[in-house]
Short mmCIF file of C-alpha atoms in Angstrom, two decimals:
data_model
loop_
_atom_site.label_atom_id
_atom_site.label_comp_id
_atom_site.label_asym_id
_atom_site.label_seq_id
_atom_site.Cartn_x
_atom_site.Cartn_y
_atom_site.Cartn_z
CA MET A 236 11.00 142.65 123.36
CA ASN A 237 8.23 144.22 125.08
CA THR A 238 7.77 141.44 127.34
CA LEU A 239 11.03 141.07 128.40
CA LEU A 240 11.14 145.12 128.93
CA SER A 241 8.12 144.47 131.02
CA VAL A 242 9.46 141.82 132.99
CA SER A 243 12.64 143.37 133.83
CA ILE A 244 11.03 146.48 134.77
CA ALA A 245 8.63 144.90 136.88
CA LEU A 246 11.25 143.04 138.35
CA LEU A 247 13.42 146.14 139.05
CA ALA A 248 10.61 147.89 140.33
CA GLY A 249 9.72 145.47 143.07
CA LEU A 250 13.71 145.00 144.51
CA ILE A 251 14.04 148.65 144.67
CA MET A 252 10.62 148.90 146.59
CA THR A 253 11.69 146.66 148.92
CA ARG A 254 14.70 148.85 149.78
CA VAL A 255 12.25 152.31 149.82
CA PHE A 256 10.53 150.51 152.49
CA LYS A 257 12.90 148.69 154.63
CA PRO A 258 13.11 151.19 157.30
CA PHE A 259 9.58 150.70 157.81
CA LYS A 260 9.90 146.84 158.30
CA LEU A 261 7.09 145.97 155.89
CA PRO A 262 7.13 142.49 154.50
CA SER A 263 8.80 141.94 150.82
CA VAL A 264 5.27 141.07 149.42
CA THR A 265 3.71 144.39 150.46
CA ALA A 266 6.65 146.14 148.35
CA TYR A 267 6.14 144.20 145.72
CA LEU A 268 2.53 144.64 145.54
CA ILE A 269 2.87 148.47 145.91
CA ALA A 270 5.45 148.38 142.96
CA GLY A 271 3.04 146.57 141.04
CA VAL A 272 0.52 149.01 141.61
CA LEU A 273 2.88 152.01 140.88
CA ILE A 274 3.96 150.70 137.45
CA GLY A 275 0.35 149.30 136.75
CA PRO A 276 -2.44 150.96 134.48
CA TYR A 277 -3.43 153.98 137.08
CA PHE A 278 -0.15 155.14 137.41
CA LEU A 279 3.11 155.30 135.31
CA GLY A 280 1.74 152.92 133.23
CA ALA A 281 -1.15 155.78 132.35
CA LEU A 282 1.72 158.03 130.91
CA ASN A 283 1.75 155.46 128.08
CA ILE A 284 5.84 155.23 127.73
CA ASN A 285 7.07 152.32 126.51
CA GLY A 286 9.11 150.35 129.19
CA LEU A 287 7.92 152.43 132.28
CA GLY A 288 4.95 150.54 133.21
CA PHE A 289 1.87 148.68 132.20
CA PRO A 290 -0.27 150.91 130.03
CA SER A 291 -3.30 148.49 129.98
CA ALA A 292 -5.09 145.52 131.79
CA GLU A 293 -4.19 143.54 128.56
CA ALA A 294 -0.69 144.54 129.06
CA VAL A 295 -0.52 143.28 132.42
CA GLY A 296 -2.85 140.29 131.37
CA SER A 297 0.28 139.28 128.91
CA LEU A 298 2.28 137.93 131.82
CA THR A 299 -0.29 135.52 133.06
CA LEU A 300 1.92 132.82 132.37
CA ILE A 301 4.08 133.99 135.47
CA ALA A 302 1.33 133.86 137.81
CA ASP A 303 0.43 130.43 136.45
CA VAL A 304 3.75 128.82 136.95
CA ALA A 305 4.51 131.00 140.42
CA LEU A 306 1.52 129.61 141.84
CA GLY A 307 2.18 126.04 140.87
CA PHE A 308 5.52 126.05 142.85
CA ILE A 309 3.86 127.86 145.48
CA ALA A 310 1.50 125.07 145.69
CA PHE A 311 4.24 122.43 145.36
CA SER A 312 6.39 123.90 148.19
CA ILE A 313 2.98 124.15 150.76
CA GLY A 314 2.60 120.50 149.85
CA ASN A 315 5.86 119.85 151.08
CA GLU A 316 4.38 120.72 154.42
CA PHE A 317 2.56 117.56 154.55
CA ARG A 318 5.07 115.11 155.65
CA LEU A 319 3.57 112.35 157.08
CA ASP A 320 5.82 112.51 160.12
CA ASP A 321 4.83 115.74 161.42
CA LEU A 322 1.25 115.22 160.64
CA LYS A 323 1.26 112.90 163.05
CA HIS A 324 1.43 115.56 165.75
CA THR A 325 -0.42 118.45 164.20
CA GLY A 326 -2.57 116.35 160.97
CA LYS A 327 -6.06 116.18 163.64
CA GLN A 328 -5.52 119.97 164.30
CA ALA A 329 -4.99 121.25 161.07
CA VAL A 330 -8.00 119.63 159.36
CA ILE A 331 -10.33 120.24 162.25
CA ILE A 332 -9.13 124.28 162.41
CA GLY A 333 -9.00 124.39 158.73
CA ILE A 334 -12.26 123.09 158.21
CA PHE A 335 -14.39 125.11 161.06
CA GLN A 336 -12.34 128.72 160.48
CA ALA A 337 -13.56 128.47 156.77
CA LEU A 338 -16.95 127.97 157.72
CA ALA A 339 -17.02 130.50 160.25
CA ALA A 340 -15.93 132.88 157.69
CA ALA A 341 -18.54 131.89 155.08
CA LEU A 342 -21.55 132.01 157.64
CA LEU A 343 -20.53 134.92 159.30
CA VAL A 344 -20.15 137.00 156.07
CA ASP A 345 -23.48 135.72 154.87
CA LEU A 346 -25.21 137.04 157.64
CA ALA A 347 -23.65 140.13 157.58
CA LEU A 348 -24.61 140.30 153.85
CA TYR A 349 -27.98 139.16 154.04
CA ALA A 350 -28.39 142.15 156.43
CA VAL A 351 -27.41 144.61 153.66
CA HIS A 352 -29.89 142.70 151.47
CA LEU A 353 -32.52 143.50 153.92
CA ILE A 354 -31.36 147.08 154.03
CA MET A 355 -30.44 147.35 150.43
CA PRO A 356 -32.60 144.90 148.60
CA GLY A 357 -32.05 146.20 145.28
CA ARG A 358 -28.23 146.75 145.60
CA LEU A 359 -27.24 143.02 146.70
CA SER A 360 -29.16 139.90 146.15
CA VAL A 361 -29.36 136.63 147.57
CA PRO A 362 -27.33 134.39 145.09
CA GLN A 363 -24.48 137.23 144.99
CA LEU A 364 -24.19 137.11 149.03
CA ILE A 365 -24.04 133.31 149.07
CA THR A 366 -21.53 133.10 145.95
CA LEU A 367 -19.65 136.04 148.54
CA GLY A 368 -19.88 134.08 151.18
CA ALA A 369 -18.10 131.21 149.73
CA ILE A 370 -15.37 133.26 148.30
CA ALA A 371 -14.76 134.51 152.03
CA THR A 372 -13.45 130.77 152.88
CA ALA A 373 -10.60 131.75 150.45
CA THR A 374 -6.81 132.50 151.83
CA ALA A 375 -3.91 133.16 149.97
CA PRO A 376 -1.33 130.39 150.32
CA ALA A 377 1.11 132.61 148.28
CA ALA A 378 1.48 135.69 150.79
CA THR A 379 1.65 133.54 153.94
CA LEU A 380 4.36 131.34 152.39
CA MET A 381 6.61 134.25 150.92
CA VAL A 382 6.24 135.93 154.66
CA VAL A 383 7.32 132.92 156.60
CA ARG A 384 10.29 132.58 153.88
CA GLN A 385 11.55 135.68 154.23
CA TYR A 386 11.62 136.03 158.05
CA LYS A 387 12.45 132.31 158.24
CA ALA A 388 9.55 131.96 160.52
CA LYS A 389 9.98 128.81 162.29
CA GLY A 390 7.95 127.09 165.41
CA PRO A 391 4.40 125.64 166.37
CA LEU A 392 2.10 128.43 164.64
CA THR A 393 4.35 128.21 161.28
CA SER A 394 4.25 123.97 161.44
CA LEU A 395 -0.02 124.46 161.99
CA LEU A 396 -0.14 127.44 159.57
CA LEU A 397 0.73 125.95 156.01
CA PRO A 398 -1.17 122.74 156.21
CA ILE A 399 -4.26 124.87 157.13
CA VAL A 400 -3.80 127.34 154.14
CA ALA A 401 -3.19 124.16 151.62
CA LEU A 402 -6.80 122.80 153.25
CA ASP A 403 -8.65 126.04 153.69
CA ASP A 404 -8.44 126.05 149.84
CA ALA A 405 -9.77 122.85 149.39
CA VAL A 406 -12.62 123.59 151.78
CA GLY A 407 -12.97 126.66 150.01
CA LEU A 408 -13.13 125.25 146.12
CA VAL A 409 -15.87 122.51 147.65
CA MET A 410 -18.00 125.43 149.13
CA PHE A 411 -17.78 127.80 146.25
CA ALA A 412 -18.95 124.97 144.06
CA VAL A 413 -21.95 124.31 145.83
CA SER A 414 -22.74 127.84 146.96
CA PHE A 415 -22.18 128.94 143.47
CA GLY A 416 -24.45 126.14 141.83
CA ILE A 417 -27.31 127.19 144.69
CA ALA A 418 -26.78 130.48 143.09
CA LYS A 419 -27.36 129.96 139.58
CA THR A 420 -30.33 127.72 140.79
CA LEU A 421 -31.72 130.43 142.40
CA LEU A 422 -31.51 132.70 139.49
CA SER A 423 -32.54 130.24 136.61
CA GLY A 424 -35.67 128.41 138.93
CA THR A 425 -33.99 124.91 137.92
CA VAL A 426 -32.02 122.68 140.26
CA ASP A 427 -28.84 121.42 138.88
CA PHE A 428 -27.57 118.43 141.02
CA VAL A 429 -24.38 117.81 138.85
CA SER A 430 -23.16 121.39 139.22
CA ILE A 431 -23.92 121.76 143.00
CA ILE A 432 -22.43 118.50 144.14
CA ILE A 433 -21.05 115.68 141.64
CA ASN A 434 -18.63 118.47 139.77
CA PRO A 435 -17.16 119.65 142.99
CA LEU A 436 -16.45 116.21 144.19
CA VAL A 437 -15.00 115.40 140.66
CA GLU A 438 -12.87 118.07 140.56
CA ILE A 439 -11.01 117.40 144.07
CA ILE A 440 -10.62 113.63 143.35
CA CYS A 441 -9.18 114.30 139.71
CA SER A 442 -6.80 116.77 141.13
CA LEU A 443 -5.51 114.78 143.76
CA ALA A 444 -5.36 111.72 141.71
CA LEU A 445 -3.14 113.53 139.19
CA GLY A 446 -1.10 115.31 141.79
CA ALA A 447 -0.40 111.72 143.28
CA LEU A 448 0.66 110.27 139.82
CA MET A 449 2.91 113.26 138.98
CA GLY A 450 4.56 112.90 142.45
CA TRP A 451 5.22 109.24 141.82
CA VAL A 452 6.58 110.11 138.16
CA LEU A 453 8.87 112.46 139.76
CA THR A 454 10.04 110.29 142.56
CA GLN A 455 10.88 107.49 139.96
CA LEU A 456 12.32 109.76 137.22
CA GLU A 457 14.89 111.18 140.16
CA LYS A 458 16.25 107.82 140.61
CA LEU A 459 17.89 108.04 137.03
CA PHE A 460 20.04 110.96 137.97
CA ASN A 461 23.06 111.23 140.06
CA SER A 462 23.52 115.11 139.76
CA ASN A 463 21.73 117.55 141.63
CA THR A 464 21.75 120.00 138.78
CA ASN A 465 19.91 117.50 136.81
CA ARG A 466 17.32 116.77 139.86
CA LEU A 467 16.31 120.28 140.09
CA ASN A 468 16.14 120.56 136.27
CA LEU A 469 13.79 117.55 136.61
CA THR A 470 11.75 119.00 139.29
CA ILE A 471 11.26 122.59 137.54
CA ALA A 472 10.24 120.57 134.80
CA ILE A 473 7.56 118.11 136.53
CA VAL A 474 6.30 121.47 138.31
CA LEU A 475 5.83 123.10 134.79
CA LEU A 476 4.06 119.38 133.09
CA THR A 477 1.66 119.12 136.15
CA THR A 478 0.84 123.12 136.07
CA SER A 479 0.04 122.69 132.34
CA LEU A 480 -2.24 119.40 132.43
CA ALA A 481 -3.89 120.85 135.56
CA ALA A 482 -5.36 123.77 132.92
CA LEU A 483 -7.07 120.54 131.19
CA ASP A 484 -11.09 120.80 131.08
CA PHE A 485 -13.53 118.91 129.54
CA HIS A 486 -16.89 116.83 129.78
CA VAL A 487 -17.98 113.46 129.97
CA GLY A 488 -21.63 113.98 129.21
CA PRO A 489 -23.11 116.28 131.42
CA VAL A 490 -20.27 116.28 134.37
CA HIS A 491 -17.31 118.48 134.02
CA ILE A 492 -13.75 117.21 134.30
CA GLY A 493 -11.73 119.68 135.51
CA PHE A 494 -8.63 120.62 137.52
CA SER A 495 -7.62 122.79 140.69
CA SER A 496 -4.03 123.66 140.13
CA LEU A 497 -3.38 124.34 143.64
CA LEU A 498 -4.37 121.32 144.77
CA THR A 499 -3.05 119.12 141.95
CA CYS A 500 0.78 120.64 142.69
CA MET A 501 0.09 120.42 146.55
CA MET A 502 -0.53 116.78 145.97
CA LEU A 503 2.38 116.46 143.61
CA GLY A 504 4.45 118.26 146.63
CA THR A 505 3.00 115.87 149.22
CA VAL A 506 3.60 112.79 147.47
CA PHE A 507 7.01 113.69 146.49
CA CYS A 508 8.07 114.88 149.97
CA ASN A 509 6.93 111.74 151.50
CA ILE A 510 8.38 109.15 149.18
CA CYS A 511 11.47 110.47 147.88
CA PRO A 512 14.73 110.65 150.20
CA LEU A 513 16.07 113.27 148.84
CA SER A 514 13.31 115.56 148.57
CA GLY A 515 14.27 117.92 151.38
CA ASP A 516 17.45 119.12 149.23
CA LEU A 517 15.46 118.84 146.20
CA MET A 518 12.89 121.40 147.56
CA ALA A 519 15.35 123.94 149.25
CA ALA A 520 17.08 124.38 145.89
CA ALA A 521 14.00 124.78 143.75
CA ASP A 522 12.97 127.61 146.66
CA LYS A 523 15.95 129.32 145.50
CA TRP A 524 15.55 128.96 141.75
CA THR A 525 11.72 130.26 142.47
CA SER A 526 12.64 133.73 144.21
CA PRO A 527 12.64 135.81 141.41
CA LEU A 528 9.60 134.30 139.87
CA PHE A 529 7.45 134.87 143.18
CA ALA A 530 9.20 138.46 143.00
CA LEU A 531 7.69 138.95 139.60
CA PHE A 532 4.50 137.31 140.64
CA PHE A 533 3.19 139.65 143.28
CA VAL A 534 4.55 142.76 141.21
CA VAL A 535 2.21 141.84 138.64
CA SER A 536 -0.59 140.79 141.02
CA GLY A 537 -0.01 144.51 142.37
CA ALA A 538 -0.56 145.73 138.72
CA GLU A 539 -3.98 143.77 138.18
CA LEU A 540 -5.30 145.32 141.35
CA GLU A 541 -8.09 147.65 139.85
CA LEU A 542 -8.17 150.75 141.87
CA SER A 543 -11.28 151.90 140.00
CA VAL A 544 -13.53 150.15 142.48
CA PHE A 545 -13.08 153.00 144.51
CA SER A 546 -15.27 155.16 142.47
CA ASP A 547 -18.49 153.23 143.67
CA ALA A 548 -19.82 154.12 147.28
CA ALA A 549 -22.07 151.04 147.54
CA ILE A 550 -19.17 148.40 146.68
CA ILE A 551 -16.54 150.20 149.34
CA MET A 552 -19.40 149.74 152.27
CA ILE A 553 -19.99 146.19 151.22
CA GLY A 554 -16.72 145.46 150.50
CA THR A 555 -15.99 146.85 154.01
CA VAL A 556 -18.68 144.55 155.20
CA TYR A 557 -17.31 141.81 153.64
CA ILE A 558 -13.54 142.56 154.97
CA LEU A 559 -14.39 142.82 158.33
CA PHE A 560 -16.79 139.77 159.05
CA ARG A 561 -14.45 137.78 157.07
CA CYS A 562 -11.53 138.78 159.53
CA GLY A 563 -14.04 137.99 162.08
CA GLY A 564 -14.83 134.66 160.92
CA LYS A 565 -11.46 133.46 160.18
CA TYR A 566 -10.41 135.06 163.80
CA LEU A 567 -13.12 133.41 166.04
CA GLY A 568 -12.80 130.49 163.62
CA SER A 569 -9.48 129.59 164.23
CA TYR A 570 -9.54 130.59 168.25
CA PHE A 571 -12.40 128.31 169.16
CA SER A 572 -11.63 125.30 166.92
CA ALA A 573 -7.62 125.84 168.24
CA LYS A 574 -8.88 126.19 171.49
CA ALA A 575 -10.91 122.82 171.13
CA THR A 576 -8.02 120.71 170.02
CA LYS A 577 -5.90 121.84 172.85
CA CYS A 578 -3.55 124.27 170.98
CA ALA A 579 -0.87 125.99 172.71
CA PRO A 580 -2.15 129.55 173.49
CA GLN A 581 -0.25 131.56 171.42
CA ILE A 582 -1.68 129.64 168.39
CA CYS A 583 -4.89 130.17 169.62
CA LYS A 584 -4.56 133.87 169.91
CA TYR A 585 -2.45 134.48 166.51
CA LEU A 586 -3.59 131.82 164.50
CA GLY A 587 -6.66 133.64 162.73
CA ILE A 588 -4.47 136.90 162.02
CA THR A 589 -2.33 134.69 159.68
CA LEU A 590 -5.34 133.81 157.61
CA PHE A 591 -6.56 137.10 156.94
CA PRO A 592 -4.83 137.37 153.27
CA GLN A 593 -6.65 136.69 150.21
CA ALA A 594 -5.90 136.85 146.66
CA GLY A 595 -5.35 134.09 143.99
CA VAL A 596 -7.92 131.57 144.61
CA ALA A 597 -10.60 134.21 145.39
CA LEU A 598 -9.83 136.24 142.38
CA GLY A 599 -10.26 132.66 140.40
CA MET A 600 -13.63 132.24 142.12
CA CYS A 601 -14.98 135.76 140.95
CA ALA A 602 -13.67 135.19 137.77
CA THR A 603 -15.89 132.04 137.66
CA ALA A 604 -18.92 133.81 139.42
CA MET A 605 -18.87 136.08 136.18
CA GLN A 606 -21.25 133.81 134.80
CA LEU A 607 -23.89 135.22 136.50
CA GLY A 608 -23.92 137.99 134.35
CA GLU A 609 -24.71 141.35 135.73
CA GLU A 610 -25.08 139.73 139.09
CA GLY A 611 -21.36 138.53 138.57
CA ARG A 612 -20.06 141.81 137.76
CA LEU A 613 -20.76 142.93 141.51
CA ILE A 614 -19.51 139.99 142.92
CA ARG A 615 -16.40 140.47 140.88
CA ASN A 616 -16.03 144.13 141.99
CA ILE A 617 -16.51 143.61 145.78
CA THR A 618 -13.83 140.89 145.51
CA LEU A 619 -11.23 143.11 143.92
CA PHE A 620 -11.82 145.56 146.67
CA ALA A 621 -11.53 143.29 149.53
CA VAL A 622 -8.40 141.59 147.53
CA LEU A 623 -6.62 145.00 147.43
CA ILE A 624 -6.82 145.52 151.03
CA TYR A 625 -6.11 142.20 151.85
CA GLU A 626 -3.01 142.28 149.88
CA LEU A 627 -1.61 145.38 151.00
CA VAL A 628 -2.54 145.07 154.63
CA GLY A 629 -2.61 141.05 155.27
CA PRO A 630 1.02 139.99 155.08
CA LEU A 631 1.96 143.06 157.54
CA LEU A 632 -0.28 141.53 159.87
CA THR A 633 1.07 137.93 159.18
CA ARG A 634 4.50 138.85 160.04
CA GLN A 635 2.93 140.63 163.26
CA ALA A 636 1.24 137.49 164.41
CA LEU A 637 4.18 135.32 163.31
CA LEU A 638 6.38 137.69 165.46
CA ALA A 639 4.03 138.15 168.59
CA ALA A 640 3.47 134.49 168.62
CA GLY A 641 7.43 133.90 168.65
CA ASP A 642 7.97 132.03 165.14
CA ILE A 643 10.16 134.60 164.18
CA GLN A 644 13.45 135.57 166.01
CA PRO A 645 14.60 139.09 166.12
CA MET A 646 18.12 139.37 164.86
CA SER A 647 20.22 138.98 167.98
CA GLU A 648 22.73 141.84 168.59
CA GLU A 649 25.42 139.16 167.91
CA VAL A 650 24.31 138.90 164.31
CA LYS A 651 24.11 142.19 164.12
CA LYS A 652 27.97 143.12 164.97
CA ARG A 653 28.96 139.89 163.14
CA ARG A 654 27.16 141.36 159.97
CA GLN A 655 28.69 144.98 160.54
CA THR A 656 32.14 143.77 160.56
CA LYS A 657 31.83 141.72 157.59
CA LEU A 658 30.50 144.95 156.10
CA ALA A 659 33.38 146.90 157.24
CA GLU A 660 36.23 144.23 156.33
CA ALA A 661 34.63 144.25 152.81
CA GLU A 662 34.61 148.18 152.57
CA LYS A 663 38.23 148.17 154.13
CA LYS A 664 39.39 145.70 151.38
CA ARG A 665 37.59 147.88 148.33
CA ARG A 666 39.45 150.99 149.31
CA THR A 667 42.95 148.91 150.09
CA GLU A 668 42.42 147.60 146.51
CA LYS A 669 41.63 151.20 145.20
CA HIS A 670 44.62 152.71 146.79
CA THR A 671 46.81 150.06 145.60
CA ALA A 672 45.67 150.59 141.82
CA GLY A 673 45.35 154.02 141.83
#
């Protein structure tokens, strides 16, 4: 009962907040996140009134299943952007920009934090700054996808953006695994080539292989059904199954066998959309089904944000350096690589801004960084501080960049008048019915 109550309150709070912030023209993602913060442990939840909010981090953690499922469907939707017909035109650009901007962000953050290390040697160590540099590569595919969907963004920038976001996280996972292995080596004094090189490659290969297999399975099973409803049910079931299989974790000798849920579900969506003739219709139907799930995901994400990080001045200072130089790396890396691949001027100018949001993947990385003990605690707090800022500001910047690039079209006066006419007719009909009934 408490879980159902929490879910309903979270969804209602998110929906109400979108109406509150509608005059400010903020993306729904930002409204959902703010709603989560308000019903989280630091505001209404602190009142400890049953049903009013989340009284503790443990209460928020009880809904982590929603986050896992939502990320699976988000990755599945992004995989739909890797259609071979489209990639013939943008594939080379997406790969080059995706890799270059991630490396640029990591390099600038490493250099900036190394300067902080020289200034404050007792506060930030080399293993910590190397790990933070790797975390800087990751973006937030969920926030980006939600903004694109809400505003029905369509155009050259959007077509390039979603594949880059997917590739960016793949590059980030490799960089983090390598950097984290180096950080552990610096702390322990022993070199572990399996952790630094073998494990990240195995994770990527296994993730892509599992996703491809499940994409083929979904396509074959889809042929057994004629009803679109049954096909949709099958699609949902396979995405859930793939998300659960991606949670498998075991060892074969010294090699760690693990999967990235994001990469696995992205590959599932990629294979499915390229070999199933009806994938477009099923993807559109799945998008409608997942709308409340995504809303819940962002409200819960907002409730998970730990505002206690603002109590440490050193974290705010280091976190600010991290945020500024990561944004600089994303923007400059995107700008110069887009220019080198002969992208349109509006893509060169605005693509980097759409890559600022950061959340789920980065939080997963900092959770792994906790294996470093006390060294990992600072990494986690700085990442949490950055994610809090990025999640609240990033979606708005993404919207503005897509709008400036022309991928979001303002509502025309004709459409506005048509909507107003329909509302007026509906109100007139309601009053007539009320008068007749009276």
